[in-house]
Coordinates of C-alpha atoms in Angstrom, one line a residue:
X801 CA -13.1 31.7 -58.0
X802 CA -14.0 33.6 -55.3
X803 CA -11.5 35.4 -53.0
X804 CA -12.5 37.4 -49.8
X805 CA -11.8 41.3 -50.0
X806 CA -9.2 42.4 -48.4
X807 CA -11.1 43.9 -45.4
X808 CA -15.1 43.3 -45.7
X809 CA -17.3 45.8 -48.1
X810 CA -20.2 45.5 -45.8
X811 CA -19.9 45.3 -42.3
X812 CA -23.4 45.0 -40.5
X813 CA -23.2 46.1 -36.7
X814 CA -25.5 44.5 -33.6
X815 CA -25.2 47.8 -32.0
X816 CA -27.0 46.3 -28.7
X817 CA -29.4 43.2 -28.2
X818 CA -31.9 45.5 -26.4
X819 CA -35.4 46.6 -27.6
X820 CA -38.0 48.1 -26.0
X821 CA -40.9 45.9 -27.9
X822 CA -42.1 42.6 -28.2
X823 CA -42.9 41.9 -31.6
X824 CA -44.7 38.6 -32.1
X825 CA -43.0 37.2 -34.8
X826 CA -39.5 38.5 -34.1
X827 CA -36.4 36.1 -33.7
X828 CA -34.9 38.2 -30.9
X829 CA -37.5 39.1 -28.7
X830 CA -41.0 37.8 -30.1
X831 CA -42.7 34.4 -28.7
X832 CA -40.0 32.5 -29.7
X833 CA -37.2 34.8 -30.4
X834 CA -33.7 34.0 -29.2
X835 CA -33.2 36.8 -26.2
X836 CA -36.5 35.3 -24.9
X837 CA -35.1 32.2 -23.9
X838 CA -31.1 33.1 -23.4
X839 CA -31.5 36.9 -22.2
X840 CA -29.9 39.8 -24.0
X841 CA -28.3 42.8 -22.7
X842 CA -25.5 43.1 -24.1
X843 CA -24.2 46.1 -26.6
X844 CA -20.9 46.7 -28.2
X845 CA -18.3 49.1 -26.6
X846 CA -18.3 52.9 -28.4
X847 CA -14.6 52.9 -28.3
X848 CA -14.3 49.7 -30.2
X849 CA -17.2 50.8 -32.8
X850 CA -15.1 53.5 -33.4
X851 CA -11.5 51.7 -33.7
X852 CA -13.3 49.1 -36.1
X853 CA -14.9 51.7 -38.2
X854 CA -11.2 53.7 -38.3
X855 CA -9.6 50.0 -39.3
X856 CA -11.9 49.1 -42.7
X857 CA -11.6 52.6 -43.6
X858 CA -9.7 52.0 -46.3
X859 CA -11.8 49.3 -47.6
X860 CA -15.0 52.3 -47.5
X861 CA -17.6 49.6 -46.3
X862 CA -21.0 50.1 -46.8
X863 CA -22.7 49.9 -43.1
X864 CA -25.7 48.3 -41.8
X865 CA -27.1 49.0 -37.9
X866 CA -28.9 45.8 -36.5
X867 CA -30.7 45.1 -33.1
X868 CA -32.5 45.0 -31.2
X869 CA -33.3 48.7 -31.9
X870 CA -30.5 50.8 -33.1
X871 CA -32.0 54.1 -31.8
X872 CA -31.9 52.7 -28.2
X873 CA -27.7 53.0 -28.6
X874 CA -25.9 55.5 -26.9
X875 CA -23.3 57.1 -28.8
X876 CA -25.1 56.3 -31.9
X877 CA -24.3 60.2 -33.1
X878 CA -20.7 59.6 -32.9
X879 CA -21.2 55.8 -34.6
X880 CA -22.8 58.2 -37.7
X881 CA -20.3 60.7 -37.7
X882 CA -17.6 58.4 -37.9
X883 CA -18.8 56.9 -40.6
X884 CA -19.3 59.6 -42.6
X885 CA -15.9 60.9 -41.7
X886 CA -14.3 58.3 -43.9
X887 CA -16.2 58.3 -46.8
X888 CA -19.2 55.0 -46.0
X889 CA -22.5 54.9 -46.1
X890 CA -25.5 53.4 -43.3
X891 CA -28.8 52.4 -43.2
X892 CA -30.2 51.0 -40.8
X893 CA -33.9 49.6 -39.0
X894 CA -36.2 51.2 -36.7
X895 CA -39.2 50.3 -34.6
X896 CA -40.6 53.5 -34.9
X897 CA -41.3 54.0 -31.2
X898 CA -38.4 56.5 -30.6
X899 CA -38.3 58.2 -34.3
X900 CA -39.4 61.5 -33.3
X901 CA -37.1 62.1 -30.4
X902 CA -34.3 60.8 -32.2
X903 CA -35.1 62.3 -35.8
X904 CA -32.6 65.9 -34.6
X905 CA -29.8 63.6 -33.9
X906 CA -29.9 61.4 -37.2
X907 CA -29.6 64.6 -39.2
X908 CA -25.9 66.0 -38.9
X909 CA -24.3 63.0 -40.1
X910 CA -27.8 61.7 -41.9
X911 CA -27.8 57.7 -42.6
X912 CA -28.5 57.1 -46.4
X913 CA -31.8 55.6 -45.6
X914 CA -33.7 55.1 -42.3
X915 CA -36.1 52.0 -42.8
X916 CA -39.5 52.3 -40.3
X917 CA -40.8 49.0 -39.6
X918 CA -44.8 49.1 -40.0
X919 CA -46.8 45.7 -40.4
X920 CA -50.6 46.6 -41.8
X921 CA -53.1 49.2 -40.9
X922 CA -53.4 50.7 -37.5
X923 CA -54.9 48.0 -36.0
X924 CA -53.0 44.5 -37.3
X925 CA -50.1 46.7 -37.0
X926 CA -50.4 47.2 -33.0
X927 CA -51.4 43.7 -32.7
X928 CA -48.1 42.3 -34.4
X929 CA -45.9 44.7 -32.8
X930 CA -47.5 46.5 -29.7
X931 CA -50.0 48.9 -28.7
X932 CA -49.5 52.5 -30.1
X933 CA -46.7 51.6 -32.4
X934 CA -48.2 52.4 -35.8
X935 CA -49.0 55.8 -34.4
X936 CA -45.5 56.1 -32.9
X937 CA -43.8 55.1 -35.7
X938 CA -45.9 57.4 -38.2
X939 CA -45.5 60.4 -36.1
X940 CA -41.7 60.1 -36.4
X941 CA -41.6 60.0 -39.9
X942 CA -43.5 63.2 -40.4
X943 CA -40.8 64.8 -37.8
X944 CA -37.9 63.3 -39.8
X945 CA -39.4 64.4 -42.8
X946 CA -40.4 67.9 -41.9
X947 CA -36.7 68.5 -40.1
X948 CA -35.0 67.2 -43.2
X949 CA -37.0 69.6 -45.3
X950 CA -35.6 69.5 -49.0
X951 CA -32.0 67.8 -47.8
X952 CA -32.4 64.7 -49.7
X953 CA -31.1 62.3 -46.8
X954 CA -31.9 60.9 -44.9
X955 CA -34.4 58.5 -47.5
X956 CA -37.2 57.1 -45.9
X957 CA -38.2 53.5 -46.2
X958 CA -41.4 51.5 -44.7
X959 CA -40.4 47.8 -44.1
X960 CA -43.6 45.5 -44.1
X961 CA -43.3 41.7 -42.6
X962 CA -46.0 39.5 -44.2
X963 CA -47.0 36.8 -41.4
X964 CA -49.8 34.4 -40.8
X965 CA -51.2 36.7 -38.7
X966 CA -51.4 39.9 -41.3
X967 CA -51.3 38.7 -44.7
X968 CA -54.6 39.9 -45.6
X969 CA -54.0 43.0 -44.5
X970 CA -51.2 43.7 -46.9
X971 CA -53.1 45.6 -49.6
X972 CA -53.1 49.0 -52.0
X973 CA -55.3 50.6 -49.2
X974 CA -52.8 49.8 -46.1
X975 CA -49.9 51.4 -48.5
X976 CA -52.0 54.0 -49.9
X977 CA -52.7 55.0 -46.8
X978 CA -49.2 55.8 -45.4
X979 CA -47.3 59.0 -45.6
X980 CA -46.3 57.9 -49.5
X981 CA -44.8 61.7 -50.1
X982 CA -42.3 61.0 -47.6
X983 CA -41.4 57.4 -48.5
X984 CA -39.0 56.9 -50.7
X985 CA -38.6 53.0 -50.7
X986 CA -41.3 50.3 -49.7
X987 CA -39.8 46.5 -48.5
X988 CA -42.0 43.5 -48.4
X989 CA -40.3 40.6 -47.1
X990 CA -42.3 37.2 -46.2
X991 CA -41.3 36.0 -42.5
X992 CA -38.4 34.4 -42.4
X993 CA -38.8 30.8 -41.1
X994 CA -36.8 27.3 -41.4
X995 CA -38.3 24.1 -41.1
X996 CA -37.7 21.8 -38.0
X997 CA -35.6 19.8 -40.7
X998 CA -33.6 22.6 -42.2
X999 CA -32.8 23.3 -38.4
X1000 CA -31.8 19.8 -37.3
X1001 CA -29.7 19.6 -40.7
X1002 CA -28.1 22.8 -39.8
X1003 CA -27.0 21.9 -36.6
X1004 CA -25.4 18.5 -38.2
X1005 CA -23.5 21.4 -40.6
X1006 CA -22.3 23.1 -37.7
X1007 CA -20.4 20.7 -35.6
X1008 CA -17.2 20.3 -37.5
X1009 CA -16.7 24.1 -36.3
X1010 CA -17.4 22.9 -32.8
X1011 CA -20.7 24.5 -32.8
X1012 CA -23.2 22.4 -30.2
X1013 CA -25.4 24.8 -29.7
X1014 CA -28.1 26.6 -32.3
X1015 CA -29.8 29.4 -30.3
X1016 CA -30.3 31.9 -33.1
X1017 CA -31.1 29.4 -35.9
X1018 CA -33.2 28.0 -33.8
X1019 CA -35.8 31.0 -33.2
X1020 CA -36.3 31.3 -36.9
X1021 CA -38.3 27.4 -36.6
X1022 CA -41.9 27.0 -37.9
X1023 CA -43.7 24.3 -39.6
X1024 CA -45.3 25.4 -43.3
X1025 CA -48.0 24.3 -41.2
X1026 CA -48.1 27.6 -39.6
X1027 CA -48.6 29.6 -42.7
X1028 CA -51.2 27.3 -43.9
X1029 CA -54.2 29.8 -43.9
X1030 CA -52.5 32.0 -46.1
X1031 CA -54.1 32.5 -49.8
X1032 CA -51.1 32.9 -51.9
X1033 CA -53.3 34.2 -55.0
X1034 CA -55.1 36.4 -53.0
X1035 CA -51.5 37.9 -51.7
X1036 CA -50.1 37.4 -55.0
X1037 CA -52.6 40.0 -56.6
X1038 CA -52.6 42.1 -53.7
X1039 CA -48.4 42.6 -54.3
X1040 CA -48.9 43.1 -58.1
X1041 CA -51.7 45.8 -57.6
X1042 CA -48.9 47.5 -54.9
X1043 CA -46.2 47.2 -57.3
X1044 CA -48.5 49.4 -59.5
X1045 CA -49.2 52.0 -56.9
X1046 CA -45.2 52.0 -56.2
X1047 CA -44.3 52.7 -60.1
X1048 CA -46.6 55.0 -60.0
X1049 CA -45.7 57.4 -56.9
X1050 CA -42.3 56.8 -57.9
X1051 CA -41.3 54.3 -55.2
X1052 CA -38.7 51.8 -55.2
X1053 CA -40.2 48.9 -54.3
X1054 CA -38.4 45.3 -52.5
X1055 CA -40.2 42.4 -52.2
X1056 CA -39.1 39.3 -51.0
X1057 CA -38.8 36.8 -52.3
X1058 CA -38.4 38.7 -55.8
X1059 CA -41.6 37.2 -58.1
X1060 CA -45.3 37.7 -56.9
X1061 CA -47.0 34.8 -58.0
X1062 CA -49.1 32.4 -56.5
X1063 CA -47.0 29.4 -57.1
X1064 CA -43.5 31.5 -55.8
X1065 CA -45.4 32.5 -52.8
X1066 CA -47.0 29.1 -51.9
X1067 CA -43.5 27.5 -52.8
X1068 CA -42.2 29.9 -50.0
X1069 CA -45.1 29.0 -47.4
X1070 CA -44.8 25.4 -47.8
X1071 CA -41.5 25.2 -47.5
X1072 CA -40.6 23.8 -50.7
X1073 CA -37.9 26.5 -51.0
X1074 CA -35.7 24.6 -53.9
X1075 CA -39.4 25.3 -56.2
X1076 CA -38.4 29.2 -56.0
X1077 CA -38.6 30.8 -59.3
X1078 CA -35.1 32.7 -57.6
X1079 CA -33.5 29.5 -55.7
X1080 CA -29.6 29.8 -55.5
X1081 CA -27.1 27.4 -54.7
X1082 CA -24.2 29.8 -53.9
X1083 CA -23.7 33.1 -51.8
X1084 CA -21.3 35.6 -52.1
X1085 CA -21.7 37.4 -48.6
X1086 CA -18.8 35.3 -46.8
X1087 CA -16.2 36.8 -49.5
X1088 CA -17.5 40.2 -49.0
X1089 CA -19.7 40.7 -45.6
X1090 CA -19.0 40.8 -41.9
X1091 CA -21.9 40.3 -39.0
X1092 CA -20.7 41.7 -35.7
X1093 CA -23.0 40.5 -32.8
X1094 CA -23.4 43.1 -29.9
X1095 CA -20.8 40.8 -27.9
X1096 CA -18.1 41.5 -30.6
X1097 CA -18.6 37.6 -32.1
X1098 CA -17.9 38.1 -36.3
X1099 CA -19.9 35.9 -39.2
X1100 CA -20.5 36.2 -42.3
X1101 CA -24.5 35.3 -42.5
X1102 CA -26.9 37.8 -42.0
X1103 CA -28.8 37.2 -38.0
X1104 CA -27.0 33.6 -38.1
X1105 CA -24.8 34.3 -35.5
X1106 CA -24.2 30.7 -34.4
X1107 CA -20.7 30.0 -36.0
X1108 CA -18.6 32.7 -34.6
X1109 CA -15.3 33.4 -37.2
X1110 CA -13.7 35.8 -34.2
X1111 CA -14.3 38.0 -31.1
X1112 CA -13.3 41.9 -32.3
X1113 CA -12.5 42.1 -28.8
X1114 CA -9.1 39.3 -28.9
X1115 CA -8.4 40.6 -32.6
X1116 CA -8.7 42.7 -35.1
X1117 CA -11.3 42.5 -37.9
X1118 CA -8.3 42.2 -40.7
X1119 CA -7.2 38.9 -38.6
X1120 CA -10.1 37.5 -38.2
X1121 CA -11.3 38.0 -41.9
X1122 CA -8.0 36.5 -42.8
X1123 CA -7.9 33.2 -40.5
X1124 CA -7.5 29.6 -40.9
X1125 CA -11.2 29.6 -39.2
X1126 CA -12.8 31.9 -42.1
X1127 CA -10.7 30.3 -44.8
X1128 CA -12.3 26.8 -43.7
X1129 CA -15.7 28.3 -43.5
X1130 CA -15.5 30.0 -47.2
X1131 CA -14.0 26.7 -48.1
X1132 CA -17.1 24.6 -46.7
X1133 CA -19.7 27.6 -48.3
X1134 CA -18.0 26.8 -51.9
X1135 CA -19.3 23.5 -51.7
X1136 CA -22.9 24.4 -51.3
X1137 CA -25.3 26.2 -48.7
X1138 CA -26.3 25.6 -45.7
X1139 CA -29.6 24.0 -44.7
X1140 CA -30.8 27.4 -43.4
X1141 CA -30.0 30.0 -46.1
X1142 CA -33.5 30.1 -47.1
X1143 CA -34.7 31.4 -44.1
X1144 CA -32.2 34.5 -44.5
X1145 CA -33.4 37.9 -46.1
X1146 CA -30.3 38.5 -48.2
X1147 CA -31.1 34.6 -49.9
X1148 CA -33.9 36.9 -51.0
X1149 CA -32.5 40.1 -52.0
X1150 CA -28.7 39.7 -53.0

């Protein structure tokens, strides 16, 4: 039976809701992301970053920065010194945008591995996430890279989103053609969606925690319709020919979801998500993992921010991992998952 650490092992913090691009596809500020239609300023307090990090010291958590973008957070030198201070470990996500500027700062107290978000060649890239960006975001790797000389952190990682709108632009030429000696980890992930069902199911889940409202879940929503030009064999091959190139450059390669066949990947895209070659029915992350949104509200489910366990701002994390609240959701999670785990990266991945 599962029981709940005493203090969580990872702890993923939404440094600040603010970004400074407008990705297409993203849940928090794309065309139907979540700060597009509530707002989103907000960004957690440095002195209570600090006090939190200090608290689950003794549990040595492995950390996770989330947006928004991380590099956008002031104090964020002090965030990585702490950490290191007591014995934990980060990585975190980056546009790109403000690598090269930041790349001095990241190095005294270096994350474990910085992951640069890049979408397809220059081009597809730019039209996904913004003009210049692929340029941007290449430029700061060669600065990181070249200030970190032979240090071996921080690693490097390119993060690729596979939408409607690129997938034939994920080949061996778009990865051969990035700064491979640099890169030490490649991640493709297909976009994360849930189906206007899973949605209205979800929200049914949610209101015996006097939940009413869905505003996170509900920027994840698209129709398999959406994804309906996509040829799964012809992506299929295209990831098994990159899995090659990654064995052999000697690059750890993520792709999600796990198997790159044509029937995994149209499963996925149709929304048919319990046909996964790697569909689970459980989830460990409640028992072990903490979410804190830039306004101090805890979870346990990765961008699902909807069913707040806790504000770190009335209590401390050890109380609110410990309360009635989280023992009823753990207890409602050992029944079974929620209608929108699929649409969430770690389904994927852990």
């Amino acid at each position: 039976m599962l029981r709940p650490t005493p203090l969580p092992s990872l702890i993923v913090l939404q440094l600040l809701e603010r970004c400074n691009l407008r990705c297409a596809m993203c849940y928090e500020w794309g065309e139907r992301g979540t700060y597009a239609s509530i707002g989103g300023r907000r960004q957690l307090k440095l002195d209570r970053v600090l006090a939190l990090i200090e608290e689950a010291a003794p549990q040595r958590p492995r950390y996770e920065f989330f947006g928004g973008e991380p590099l956008l957070y002031r104090g964020l030198d002090r965030v990585l010194e702490a950490i290191a201070s007591r014995g934990s470990e980060v990585s975190f996500s980056t546009n790109g945008w403000r690598l090269a500027a930041a790349a001095p700062g990241l190095l005294p107290h270096p994350p474990r591995r910085l992951w640069v978000s890049i979408d397809g060649p220059p081009g597809i890239n730019d039209a996904q996430r913004g003009a210049g960006v692929y340029a941007r975001a290449l430029a700061g790797i060669e600065r990181l890279a070249a200030l970190r000389g032979a240090a071996a952190r921080p690693e490097i990682g390119v993060t690729t989103i596979v939408t409607a709108a690129n997938w034939h632009a994920i080949t061996p030429a778009y990865v051969a053609n990035l700064p491979l000696d640099h890169v030490a980890a490649l991640s493709i992930e297909l976009c994360c969606y849930a189906t206007p069902a899973q949605l209205a199911s979800y929200r049914a889940e949610l209101r015996p925690f006097g939940v009413t409202a869905t505003p996170y879940a509900d920027a994840y929503g698209q129709s398999p319709a959406d994804f309906a030009a996509v040829d799964c064999a012809q992506l299929a091959a295209a990831l098994v020919a990159i899995g090659e190139l990654c064995a052999a450059r000697g690059i750890e390669l993520n792709l999600q979801p796990r198997r790159p066949t044509a029937r995994n990947l149209g499963a996925y895209f149709s929304g048919d998500f319990a046909a996964l070659d790697d569909a689970r029915a459980r989830c460990a992350m409640p028992w072990v993992a903490a979410e804190i949104s830039a306004a101090g509200e805890v979870s346990t489910c990765h961008s699902f921010y909807d069913a707040s366990l806790g504000n770190i701002y009335r209590n401390s994390l050890r109380e609110i991992w410990h309360d009635e609240r989280a023992q009823q959701w753990r207890a409602r999670l050992r029944e079974g998952l929620l209608s929108i785990c699929t649409a969430c990266c770690r389904y994927h991945s852990a």
